[in-house]
mmCIF file of C-alpha atoms in Angstrom:
data_model
loop_
_atom_site.group_PDB
_atom_site.id
_atom_site.type_symbol
_atom_site.label_atom_id
_atom_site.label_comp_id
_atom_site.label_asym_id
_atom_site.label_seq_id
_atom_site.Cartn_x
_atom_site.Cartn_y
_atom_site.Cartn_z
ATOM 1 C CA MET A 298 10.415 -12.263 33.237
ATOM 2 C CA VAL A 299 13.186 -14.194 31.487
ATOM 3 C CA THR A 300 13.230 -17.986 31.538
ATOM 4 C CA VAL A 301 16.117 -20.066 32.884
ATOM 5 C CA SER A 302 17.336 -23.579 32.069
ATOM 6 C CA VAL A 303 19.412 -25.378 34.686
ATOM 7 C CA CYS A 304 22.100 -27.522 33.047
ATOM 8 C CA MET A 305 24.053 -30.105 35.033
ATOM 9 C CA ILE A 306 26.412 -33.009 34.451
ATOM 10 C CA VAL A 307 26.284 -35.742 37.091
ATOM 11 C CA LYS A 308 27.510 -39.182 38.041
ATOM 12 C CA ASN A 309 26.484 -41.117 41.172
ATOM 13 C CA GLU A 310 25.095 -38.089 42.974
ATOM 14 C CA GLU A 311 22.111 -39.735 44.715
ATOM 15 C CA GLU A 312 23.168 -38.338 48.102
ATOM 16 C CA CYS A 313 22.952 -34.675 47.140
ATOM 17 C CA LEU A 314 21.175 -34.244 43.783
ATOM 18 C CA GLY A 315 17.677 -34.165 45.270
ATOM 19 C CA ARG A 316 18.625 -31.377 47.675
ATOM 20 C CA CYS A 317 20.121 -29.343 44.829
ATOM 21 C CA LEU A 318 17.174 -29.714 42.452
ATOM 22 C CA LYS A 319 14.569 -29.062 45.155
ATOM 23 C CA SER A 320 16.336 -25.804 46.011
ATOM 24 C CA LEU A 321 15.834 -24.753 42.375
ATOM 25 C CA GLN A 322 12.229 -25.894 41.932
ATOM 26 C CA GLY A 323 9.847 -23.004 41.367
ATOM 27 C CA ILE A 324 12.519 -20.485 40.412
ATOM 28 C CA VAL A 325 13.803 -22.031 37.165
ATOM 29 C CA ASP A 326 11.826 -23.064 34.116
ATOM 30 C CA GLU A 327 13.705 -26.118 32.865
ATOM 31 C CA MET A 328 16.033 -28.619 34.541
ATOM 32 C CA ILE A 329 18.407 -30.610 32.339
ATOM 33 C CA VAL A 330 20.501 -33.358 33.909
ATOM 34 C CA VAL A 331 23.149 -35.067 31.775
ATOM 35 C CA ASP A 332 24.264 -38.343 33.333
ATOM 36 C CA THR A 333 27.766 -39.609 32.537
ATOM 37 C CA GLY A 334 27.384 -43.175 33.797
ATOM 38 C CA SER A 335 25.662 -43.368 37.183
ATOM 39 C CA THR A 336 25.217 -46.770 38.788
ATOM 40 C CA ASP A 337 23.075 -45.531 41.706
ATOM 41 C CA LYS A 338 19.649 -43.828 41.777
ATOM 42 C CA THR A 339 20.846 -40.494 40.407
ATOM 43 C CA LYS A 340 18.707 -40.599 37.262
ATOM 44 C CA GLU A 341 15.596 -41.713 39.134
ATOM 45 C CA ILE A 342 15.983 -38.856 41.633
ATOM 46 C CA ALA A 343 16.449 -36.346 38.810
ATOM 47 C CA LYS A 344 13.250 -37.505 37.109
ATOM 48 C CA GLU A 345 11.313 -37.409 40.399
ATOM 49 C CA CYS A 346 12.353 -33.769 40.766
ATOM 50 C CA GLY A 347 11.036 -32.935 37.297
ATOM 51 C CA ALA A 348 14.315 -32.846 35.388
ATOM 52 C CA LYS A 349 14.852 -33.965 31.817
ATOM 53 C CA VAL A 350 17.510 -36.674 31.913
ATOM 54 C CA TYR A 351 19.961 -37.456 29.121
ATOM 55 C CA ASP A 352 22.811 -39.957 28.891
ATOM 56 C CA PHE A 353 26.302 -38.975 27.777
ATOM 57 C CA LYS A 354 29.156 -41.412 27.298
ATOM 58 C CA TRP A 355 32.031 -40.160 29.446
ATOM 59 C CA THR A 356 35.134 -39.196 27.449
ATOM 60 C CA GLY A 357 37.240 -37.773 30.274
ATOM 61 C CA ASP A 358 36.509 -34.220 29.096
ATOM 62 C CA PHE A 359 34.323 -32.139 31.436
ATOM 63 C CA SER A 360 33.963 -29.317 28.907
ATOM 64 C CA GLU A 361 32.601 -31.711 26.300
ATOM 65 C CA ALA A 362 29.941 -32.918 28.729
ATOM 66 C CA ARG A 363 29.102 -29.348 29.803
ATOM 67 C CA ASN A 364 28.784 -28.238 26.188
ATOM 68 C CA TYR A 365 26.375 -31.099 25.499
ATOM 69 C CA SER A 366 24.218 -30.096 28.470
ATOM 70 C CA PHE A 367 24.132 -26.475 27.269
ATOM 71 C CA SER A 368 23.113 -27.605 23.766
ATOM 72 C CA LEU A 369 19.909 -29.097 25.212
ATOM 73 C CA ALA A 370 18.721 -25.870 26.863
ATOM 74 C CA THR A 371 15.717 -24.009 25.420
ATOM 75 C CA CYS A 372 15.266 -21.030 27.782
ATOM 76 C CA ASP A 373 16.571 -17.463 27.603
ATOM 77 C CA TYR A 374 19.382 -18.072 30.093
ATOM 78 C CA ILE A 375 21.360 -21.103 31.236
ATOM 79 C CA TYR A 376 22.252 -21.662 34.883
ATOM 80 C CA ALA A 377 25.268 -23.979 35.236
ATOM 81 C CA ALA A 378 24.880 -26.000 38.438
ATOM 82 C CA ASP A 379 26.590 -28.893 40.197
ATOM 83 C CA ALA A 380 24.840 -31.525 42.292
ATOM 84 C CA ASP A 381 26.633 -30.497 45.490
ATOM 85 C CA GLU A 382 25.283 -26.929 45.377
ATOM 86 C CA GLU A 383 22.088 -25.470 46.796
ATOM 87 C CA LEU A 384 20.289 -22.178 47.314
ATOM 88 C CA ASP A 385 18.672 -21.307 50.640
ATOM 89 C CA GLU A 386 15.362 -19.412 50.756
ATOM 90 C CA GLU A 387 16.957 -15.965 50.938
ATOM 91 C CA ASN A 388 18.994 -16.637 47.811
ATOM 92 C CA ARG A 389 16.046 -18.254 46.027
ATOM 93 C CA GLN A 390 14.270 -14.910 46.414
ATOM 94 C CA ARG A 391 17.345 -13.090 45.141
ATOM 95 C CA PHE A 392 17.365 -15.397 42.105
ATOM 96 C CA VAL A 393 13.713 -14.559 41.336
ATOM 97 C CA LYS A 394 14.453 -10.838 41.664
ATOM 98 C CA LEU A 395 17.418 -11.265 39.312
ATOM 99 C CA LYS A 396 15.129 -12.869 36.710
ATOM 100 C CA GLU A 397 12.839 -9.853 36.948
ATOM 101 C CA ASP A 398 15.628 -7.291 36.727
ATOM 102 C CA ILE A 399 17.745 -8.924 34.037
ATOM 103 C CA GLU A 400 14.926 -8.619 31.497
ATOM 104 C CA LYS A 401 15.426 -4.843 31.479
ATOM 105 C CA LEU A 402 19.183 -5.108 30.934
ATOM 106 C CA ASP A 403 21.345 -6.446 28.128
ATOM 107 C CA ILE A 404 23.451 -8.813 30.255
ATOM 108 C CA ASP A 405 25.313 -11.826 28.890
ATOM 109 C CA ILE A 406 26.786 -13.333 32.063
ATOM 110 C CA VAL A 407 25.846 -13.084 35.739
ATOM 111 C CA GLN A 408 28.373 -13.943 38.422
ATOM 112 C CA MET A 409 27.294 -15.337 41.798
ATOM 113 C CA TYR A 410 29.128 -15.970 45.054
ATOM 114 C CA TYR A 411 30.353 -19.519 45.582
ATOM 115 C CA CYS A 412 30.542 -20.135 49.333
ATOM 116 C CA ASN A 413 31.803 -22.699 51.846
ATOM 117 C CA GLN A 414 35.028 -23.567 50.002
ATOM 118 C CA LEU A 415 37.499 -23.908 52.854
ATOM 119 C CA SER A 416 35.276 -26.208 54.915
ATOM 120 C CA PHE A 417 35.717 -29.075 52.460
ATOM 121 C CA ARG A 418 39.399 -28.846 51.417
ATOM 122 C CA THR A 419 38.685 -27.788 47.843
ATOM 123 C CA VAL A 420 41.388 -26.494 45.505
ATOM 124 C CA TYR A 421 40.423 -22.900 46.265
ATOM 125 C CA ASN A 422 42.182 -20.810 48.917
ATOM 126 C CA TYR A 423 39.206 -18.590 49.732
ATOM 127 C CA ASP A 424 35.816 -19.287 51.273
ATOM 128 C CA ARG A 425 33.740 -16.992 49.035
ATOM 129 C CA GLU A 426 34.385 -16.058 45.418
ATOM 130 C CA LEU A 427 32.493 -14.761 42.414
ATOM 131 C CA ARG A 428 31.948 -17.262 39.617
ATOM 132 C CA PRO A 429 30.144 -16.955 36.282
ATOM 133 C CA LYS A 430 26.978 -19.039 36.729
ATOM 134 C CA LEU A 431 24.190 -17.629 34.538
ATOM 135 C CA PHE A 432 24.666 -17.268 30.771
ATOM 136 C CA LYS A 433 22.517 -15.819 28.005
ATOM 137 C CA ARG A 434 21.732 -18.740 25.698
ATOM 138 C CA VAL A 435 21.593 -16.713 22.465
ATOM 139 C CA ARG A 436 23.774 -13.651 22.438
ATOM 140 C CA HIS A 437 22.756 -10.556 20.470
ATOM 141 C CA PHE A 438 25.624 -8.743 18.809
ATOM 142 C CA VAL A 439 25.561 -4.947 18.495
ATOM 143 C CA TRP A 440 27.643 -2.385 16.649
ATOM 144 C CA GLU A 441 29.429 0.339 18.588
ATOM 145 C CA ASP A 442 31.259 3.648 17.913
ATOM 146 C CA PRO A 443 29.793 6.402 15.683
ATOM 147 C CA ILE A 444 32.548 6.010 13.087
ATOM 148 C CA HIS A 445 34.824 3.110 12.183
ATOM 149 C CA GLU A 446 32.097 1.098 13.853
ATOM 150 C CA GLN A 447 32.758 -2.436 15.021
ATOM 151 C CA VAL A 448 30.821 -5.248 16.637
ATOM 152 C CA SER A 449 31.150 -5.403 20.410
ATOM 153 C CA LEU A 450 32.755 -8.749 21.247
ATOM 154 C CA GLU A 451 33.182 -8.356 24.989
ATOM 155 C CA PRO A 452 30.334 -9.940 26.981
ATOM 156 C CA VAL A 453 28.388 -7.760 29.395
ATOM 157 C CA VAL A 454 29.020 -9.225 32.849
ATOM 158 C CA CYS A 455 27.299 -8.264 36.088
ATOM 159 C CA ASN A 456 27.939 -9.347 39.665
ATOM 160 C CA SER A 457 24.916 -10.395 41.706
ATOM 161 C CA ASP A 458 24.514 -10.801 45.472
ATOM 162 C CA ILE A 459 23.318 -14.408 45.165
ATOM 163 C CA GLU A 460 25.228 -16.861 47.353
ATOM 164 C CA ILE A 461 25.457 -20.527 46.364
ATOM 165 C CA ILE A 462 26.156 -22.967 49.178
ATOM 166 C CA HIS A 463 28.734 -25.572 48.164
ATOM 167 C CA ARG A 464 28.496 -28.882 50.056
ATOM 168 C CA PRO A 465 30.857 -31.416 48.416
ATOM 169 C CA ARG A 466 30.302 -34.876 49.875
ATOM 170 C CA GLU A 467 33.743 -36.138 48.895
ATOM 171 C CA ASN A 468 37.095 -35.050 47.578
ATOM 172 C CA HIS A 469 37.194 -35.391 43.776
ATOM 173 C CA ALA A 470 40.972 -35.093 43.571
ATOM 174 C CA GLY A 471 41.488 -38.676 42.402
ATOM 175 C CA ARG A 472 39.071 -38.245 39.505
ATOM 176 C CA ASP A 473 40.437 -34.820 38.585
ATOM 177 C CA LEU A 474 44.081 -35.895 38.764
ATOM 178 C CA ALA A 475 43.322 -38.824 36.461
ATOM 179 C CA SER A 476 41.859 -36.330 33.974
ATOM 180 C CA PHE A 477 44.980 -34.169 34.194
ATOM 181 C CA ARG A 478 47.200 -37.193 33.523
ATOM 182 C CA LYS A 479 45.066 -38.204 30.544
ATOM 183 C CA ALA A 480 45.297 -34.703 29.081
ATOM 184 C CA VAL A 481 49.089 -34.757 29.463
ATOM 185 C CA ASP A 482 49.345 -38.271 28.009
ATOM 186 C CA ASP A 483 47.223 -37.136 25.050
ATOM 187 C CA GLY A 484 49.771 -34.414 24.321
ATOM 188 C CA ARG A 485 47.655 -31.492 25.534
ATOM 189 C CA TYR A 486 49.595 -28.385 26.579
ATOM 190 C CA LEU A 487 48.108 -27.264 29.870
ATOM 191 C CA SER A 488 47.219 -23.589 30.025
ATOM 192 C CA LYS A 489 48.500 -21.421 32.865
ATOM 193 C CA ARG A 490 45.168 -21.878 34.652
ATOM 194 C CA LEU A 491 45.172 -25.672 34.306
ATOM 195 C CA HIS A 492 48.836 -25.848 35.304
ATOM 196 C CA ASN A 493 47.897 -24.055 38.514
ATOM 197 C CA MET A 494 44.871 -26.284 39.099
ATOM 198 C CA TYR A 495 46.915 -29.461 38.559
ATOM 199 C CA ALA A 496 49.422 -28.381 41.204
ATOM 200 C CA ARG A 497 46.634 -27.320 43.584
ATOM 201 C CA GLU A 498 44.813 -30.640 43.194
ATOM 202 C CA LEU A 499 48.012 -32.474 44.089
ATOM 203 C CA PHE A 500 48.554 -30.495 47.282
ATOM 204 C CA MET A 501 44.899 -30.542 48.323
ATOM 205 C CA GLY A 502 44.117 -34.205 47.747
ATOM 206 C CA GLY A 503 46.908 -36.003 45.911
ATOM 207 C CA THR A 504 48.452 -39.214 47.208
ATOM 208 C CA ASP A 505 52.186 -39.915 47.185
ATOM 209 C CA ASP A 506 51.596 -41.967 44.046
ATOM 210 C CA ASP A 507 49.816 -39.035 42.377
ATOM 211 C CA PHE A 508 52.845 -36.824 43.041
ATOM 212 C CA ILE A 509 55.224 -39.441 41.618
ATOM 213 C CA LYS A 510 53.076 -39.802 38.492
ATOM 214 C CA ALA A 511 53.104 -36.021 38.026
ATOM 215 C CA LYS A 512 56.881 -35.764 38.369
ATOM 216 C CA GLU A 513 57.830 -35.924 34.678
ATOM 217 C CA PHE A 514 55.227 -33.370 33.638
ATOM 218 C CA PHE A 515 56.382 -30.832 36.212
ATOM 219 C CA LYS A 516 60.073 -31.502 35.476
ATOM 220 C CA LYS A 517 59.425 -30.487 31.874
ATOM 221 C CA SER A 518 57.343 -27.551 33.037
ATOM 222 C CA ALA A 519 60.113 -26.248 35.315
ATOM 223 C CA CYS A 520 62.424 -26.059 32.264
ATOM 224 C CA ASP A 521 59.826 -24.786 29.787
ATOM 225 C CA THR A 522 60.856 -21.318 28.591
ATOM 226 C CA ASN A 523 57.232 -20.625 27.650
ATOM 227 C CA ARG A 524 56.172 -20.930 31.278
ATOM 228 C CA GLY A 525 56.065 -17.871 33.501
ATOM 229 C CA VAL A 526 57.466 -17.305 36.982
ATOM 230 C CA ASP A 527 54.262 -18.433 38.698
ATOM 231 C CA GLU A 528 54.187 -21.734 36.829
ATOM 232 C CA ILE A 529 57.861 -22.426 37.566
ATOM 233 C CA LYS A 530 57.194 -21.795 41.273
ATOM 234 C CA GLU A 531 54.242 -24.197 41.162
ATOM 235 C CA ALA A 532 56.318 -26.864 39.435
ATOM 236 C CA SER A 533 59.166 -26.351 41.910
ATOM 237 C CA CYS A 534 56.824 -26.873 44.864
ATOM 238 C CA VAL A 535 55.489 -30.113 43.408
ATOM 239 C CA LEU A 536 58.983 -31.375 42.619
ATOM 240 C CA ALA A 537 60.266 -30.431 46.074
ATOM 241 C CA HIS A 538 57.511 -32.559 47.594
ATOM 242 C CA VAL A 539 58.528 -35.450 45.338
ATOM 243 C CA ALA A 540 62.162 -34.933 46.386
ATOM 244 C CA VAL A 541 61.177 -35.243 50.055
ATOM 245 C CA LEU A 542 59.201 -38.403 49.279
ATOM 246 C CA GLU A 543 62.214 -39.868 47.468
ATOM 247 C CA ASP A 544 64.759 -38.552 50.009
ATOM 248 C CA ASP A 545 66.536 -36.809 47.127
ATOM 249 C CA ALA A 546 68.523 -33.967 48.727
ATOM 250 C CA PRO A 547 70.114 -32.657 45.467
ATOM 251 C CA ALA A 548 66.694 -32.352 43.829
ATOM 252 C CA LEU A 549 65.274 -30.632 46.910
ATOM 253 C CA LEU A 550 68.142 -28.120 46.819
ATOM 254 C CA LYS A 551 67.661 -27.556 43.089
ATOM 255 C CA TYR A 552 63.956 -26.783 43.297
ATOM 256 C CA SER A 553 64.141 -24.800 46.525
ATOM 257 C CA LEU A 554 66.708 -22.534 44.833
ATOM 258 C CA LYS A 555 64.377 -22.106 41.845
ATOM 259 C CA ASP A 556 61.643 -21.046 44.246
ATOM 260 C CA ALA A 557 63.998 -18.687 46.081
ATOM 261 C CA THR A 558 64.817 -16.687 42.928
ATOM 262 C CA THR A 559 61.670 -14.772 43.870
ATOM 263 C CA GLU A 560 60.155 -14.608 47.349
ATOM 264 C CA MET A 561 60.188 -18.132 48.792
ATOM 265 C CA SER A 562 56.778 -19.756 49.173
ATOM 266 C CA SER A 563 55.301 -21.254 52.327
ATOM 267 C CA GLU A 564 54.972 -24.555 50.485
ATOM 268 C CA MET A 565 58.713 -24.704 49.849
ATOM 269 C CA CYS A 566 59.507 -23.810 53.462
ATOM 270 C CA TYR A 567 57.179 -26.579 54.567
ATOM 271 C CA GLU A 568 58.904 -29.160 52.351
ATOM 272 C CA LEU A 569 62.311 -28.138 53.697
ATOM 273 C CA GLY A 570 60.956 -28.420 57.217
ATOM 274 C CA GLU A 571 59.597 -31.884 56.482
ATOM 275 C CA TYR A 572 62.938 -32.967 55.053
ATOM 276 C CA TYR A 573 64.883 -31.899 58.145
ATOM 277 C CA TYR A 574 62.236 -33.293 60.473
ATOM 278 C CA GLY A 575 62.632 -36.644 58.732
ATOM 279 C CA LYS A 576 66.366 -36.410 59.418
ATOM 280 C CA LYS A 577 65.596 -35.625 63.101
ATOM 281 C CA ASP A 578 67.291 -32.245 62.722
ATOM 282 C CA TYR A 579 64.487 -30.567 64.646
ATOM 283 C CA ASP A 580 66.238 -27.220 65.144
ATOM 284 C CA GLU A 581 66.679 -26.781 61.388
ATOM 285 C CA ALA A 582 63.133 -27.990 60.730
ATOM 286 C CA ILE A 583 61.820 -25.368 63.158
ATOM 287 C CA ILE A 584 63.499 -22.585 61.166
ATOM 288 C CA TRP A 585 61.748 -23.608 57.956
ATOM 289 C CA PHE A 586 58.349 -24.300 59.488
ATOM 290 C CA PHE A 587 58.541 -20.905 61.222
ATOM 291 C CA ASN A 588 59.397 -19.170 57.937
ATOM 292 C CA GLY A 589 56.486 -20.900 56.225
ATOM 293 C CA ALA A 590 54.071 -19.803 58.942
ATOM 294 C CA TYR A 591 55.218 -16.241 59.581
ATOM 295 C CA GLU A 592 57.609 -14.979 56.903
ATOM 296 C CA CYS A 593 56.250 -16.279 53.589
ATOM 297 C CA GLU A 594 52.989 -16.682 51.706
ATOM 298 C CA SER A 595 51.421 -19.718 50.083
ATOM 299 C CA VAL A 596 51.067 -20.008 46.315
ATOM 300 C CA LEU A 597 49.012 -23.205 46.101
ATOM 301 C CA ASP A 598 47.682 -24.343 49.474
ATOM 302 C CA ILE A 599 46.727 -21.675 52.013
ATOM 303 C CA LYS A 600 46.951 -24.205 54.845
ATOM 304 C CA LYS A 601 50.718 -24.384 54.270
ATOM 305 C CA SER A 602 50.961 -20.841 55.629
ATOM 306 C CA LYS A 603 48.345 -21.316 58.341
ATOM 307 C CA GLU A 604 47.669 -24.356 60.532
ATOM 308 C CA LEU A 605 49.979 -26.932 58.916
ATOM 309 C CA PRO A 606 53.368 -25.298 59.688
ATOM 310 C CA ARG A 607 52.152 -24.482 63.200
ATOM 311 C CA LEU A 608 51.210 -28.115 63.785
ATOM 312 C CA ALA A 609 54.623 -29.058 62.391
ATOM 313 C CA LEU A 610 56.290 -26.649 64.820
ATOM 314 C CA ALA A 611 54.360 -28.316 67.626
ATOM 315 C CA LYS A 612 55.640 -31.762 66.668
ATOM 316 C CA CYS A 613 59.213 -30.434 66.478
ATOM 317 C CA TYR A 614 59.049 -28.893 69.944
ATOM 318 C CA ARG A 615 57.410 -32.017 71.300
ATOM 319 C CA ALA A 616 60.277 -34.077 69.855
ATOM 320 C CA LEU A 617 62.653 -31.726 71.702
ATOM 321 C CA GLY A 618 60.715 -32.232 74.938
ATOM 322 C CA ASN A 619 59.213 -28.737 75.057
ATOM 323 C CA GLU A 620 55.539 -29.482 75.713
ATOM 324 C CA GLU A 621 54.648 -25.895 76.617
ATOM 325 C CA GLN A 622 55.861 -24.504 73.275
ATOM 326 C CA ALA A 623 54.219 -27.399 71.425
ATOM 327 C CA ALA A 624 50.876 -26.634 73.094
ATOM 328 C CA ASP A 625 51.171 -22.941 72.167
ATOM 329 C CA TYR A 626 51.597 -23.767 68.484
ATOM 330 C CA GLU A 627 48.724 -26.253 68.590
ATOM 331 C CA ARG A 628 46.481 -23.504 69.972
ATOM 332 C CA GLU A 629 47.595 -21.198 67.163
ATOM 333 C CA ALA A 630 46.861 -23.923 64.611
ATOM 334 C CA ALA A 631 43.358 -24.381 66.023
ATOM 335 C CA GLU A 632 42.749 -20.625 65.748
ATOM 336 C CA CYS A 633 43.876 -20.719 62.105
ATOM 337 C CA GLU A 634 41.446 -23.544 61.353
ATOM 338 C CA LYS A 635 38.620 -21.484 62.838
ATOM 339 C CA GLY A 636 39.695 -18.526 60.710
ATOM 340 C CA GLU A 637 40.698 -16.369 63.668
#
């Protein structure tokens, strides 16, 4: 059976770390916890659970900390875990079976299902998704093709049936948004993936101040000829929200038109609805909230096409004195929240 090192980076995780590590005891062979500056009992709990604990001075770069944790591993495979995750007994048994089976196969990466996303307002718009979680520590390269042979560079990836329960105890948007701002201030060009994640973080947990601070970055992004259609739509949604905050009608028109060059997003419809609601033009607001709920799709925040526009429709009809219609939309919103 192969051996597995668990590698984690943590900070002030005393509330959940013990639960995570105990769910891994007996099925992994080494637990490595890299602490980035805890001021609570995180390190003590890690040691009590049998983990090796190392200190790492926080630099604002999650990848740097992750890479350090991986460098300390000594087993055949590395399992990348977070403190707010856990495995139940059924999935512990699946993990053990995976360790038995993987020894017979030349697999570099194993993906597992990450579950419980929508319950905690994370940046993901789905409740269950495959993520790469288990990695071969030392990769063996092989030659392929009978002639003009070359080394195979693509990793061998398999999908497992293991489900990881995600139980975040708080929204990390403030911390993550600060990291995005630092990367931008340091002159880093955000990849398409990070551009998307920055916009998602803003809509999922950003404050008004976070949106204002992001304004200049997304203004440049909206005009960047190296950015694709998706990124321009994301930037337009962020800037439309800022325009509503600043009561800037010309800017709202500008970015809503950018969004409308392709199919309009639910986020943009929602911002237009909010603008007209703020002006007490409830009939116009209803049109846009309705479009967001029933005619368009979300690009960043799934709730902007589900319960949020329906709740907004309810407040519009209530402002117009139509309690029956308001109650109908509130019932629909509740059904959306339950996933019905």
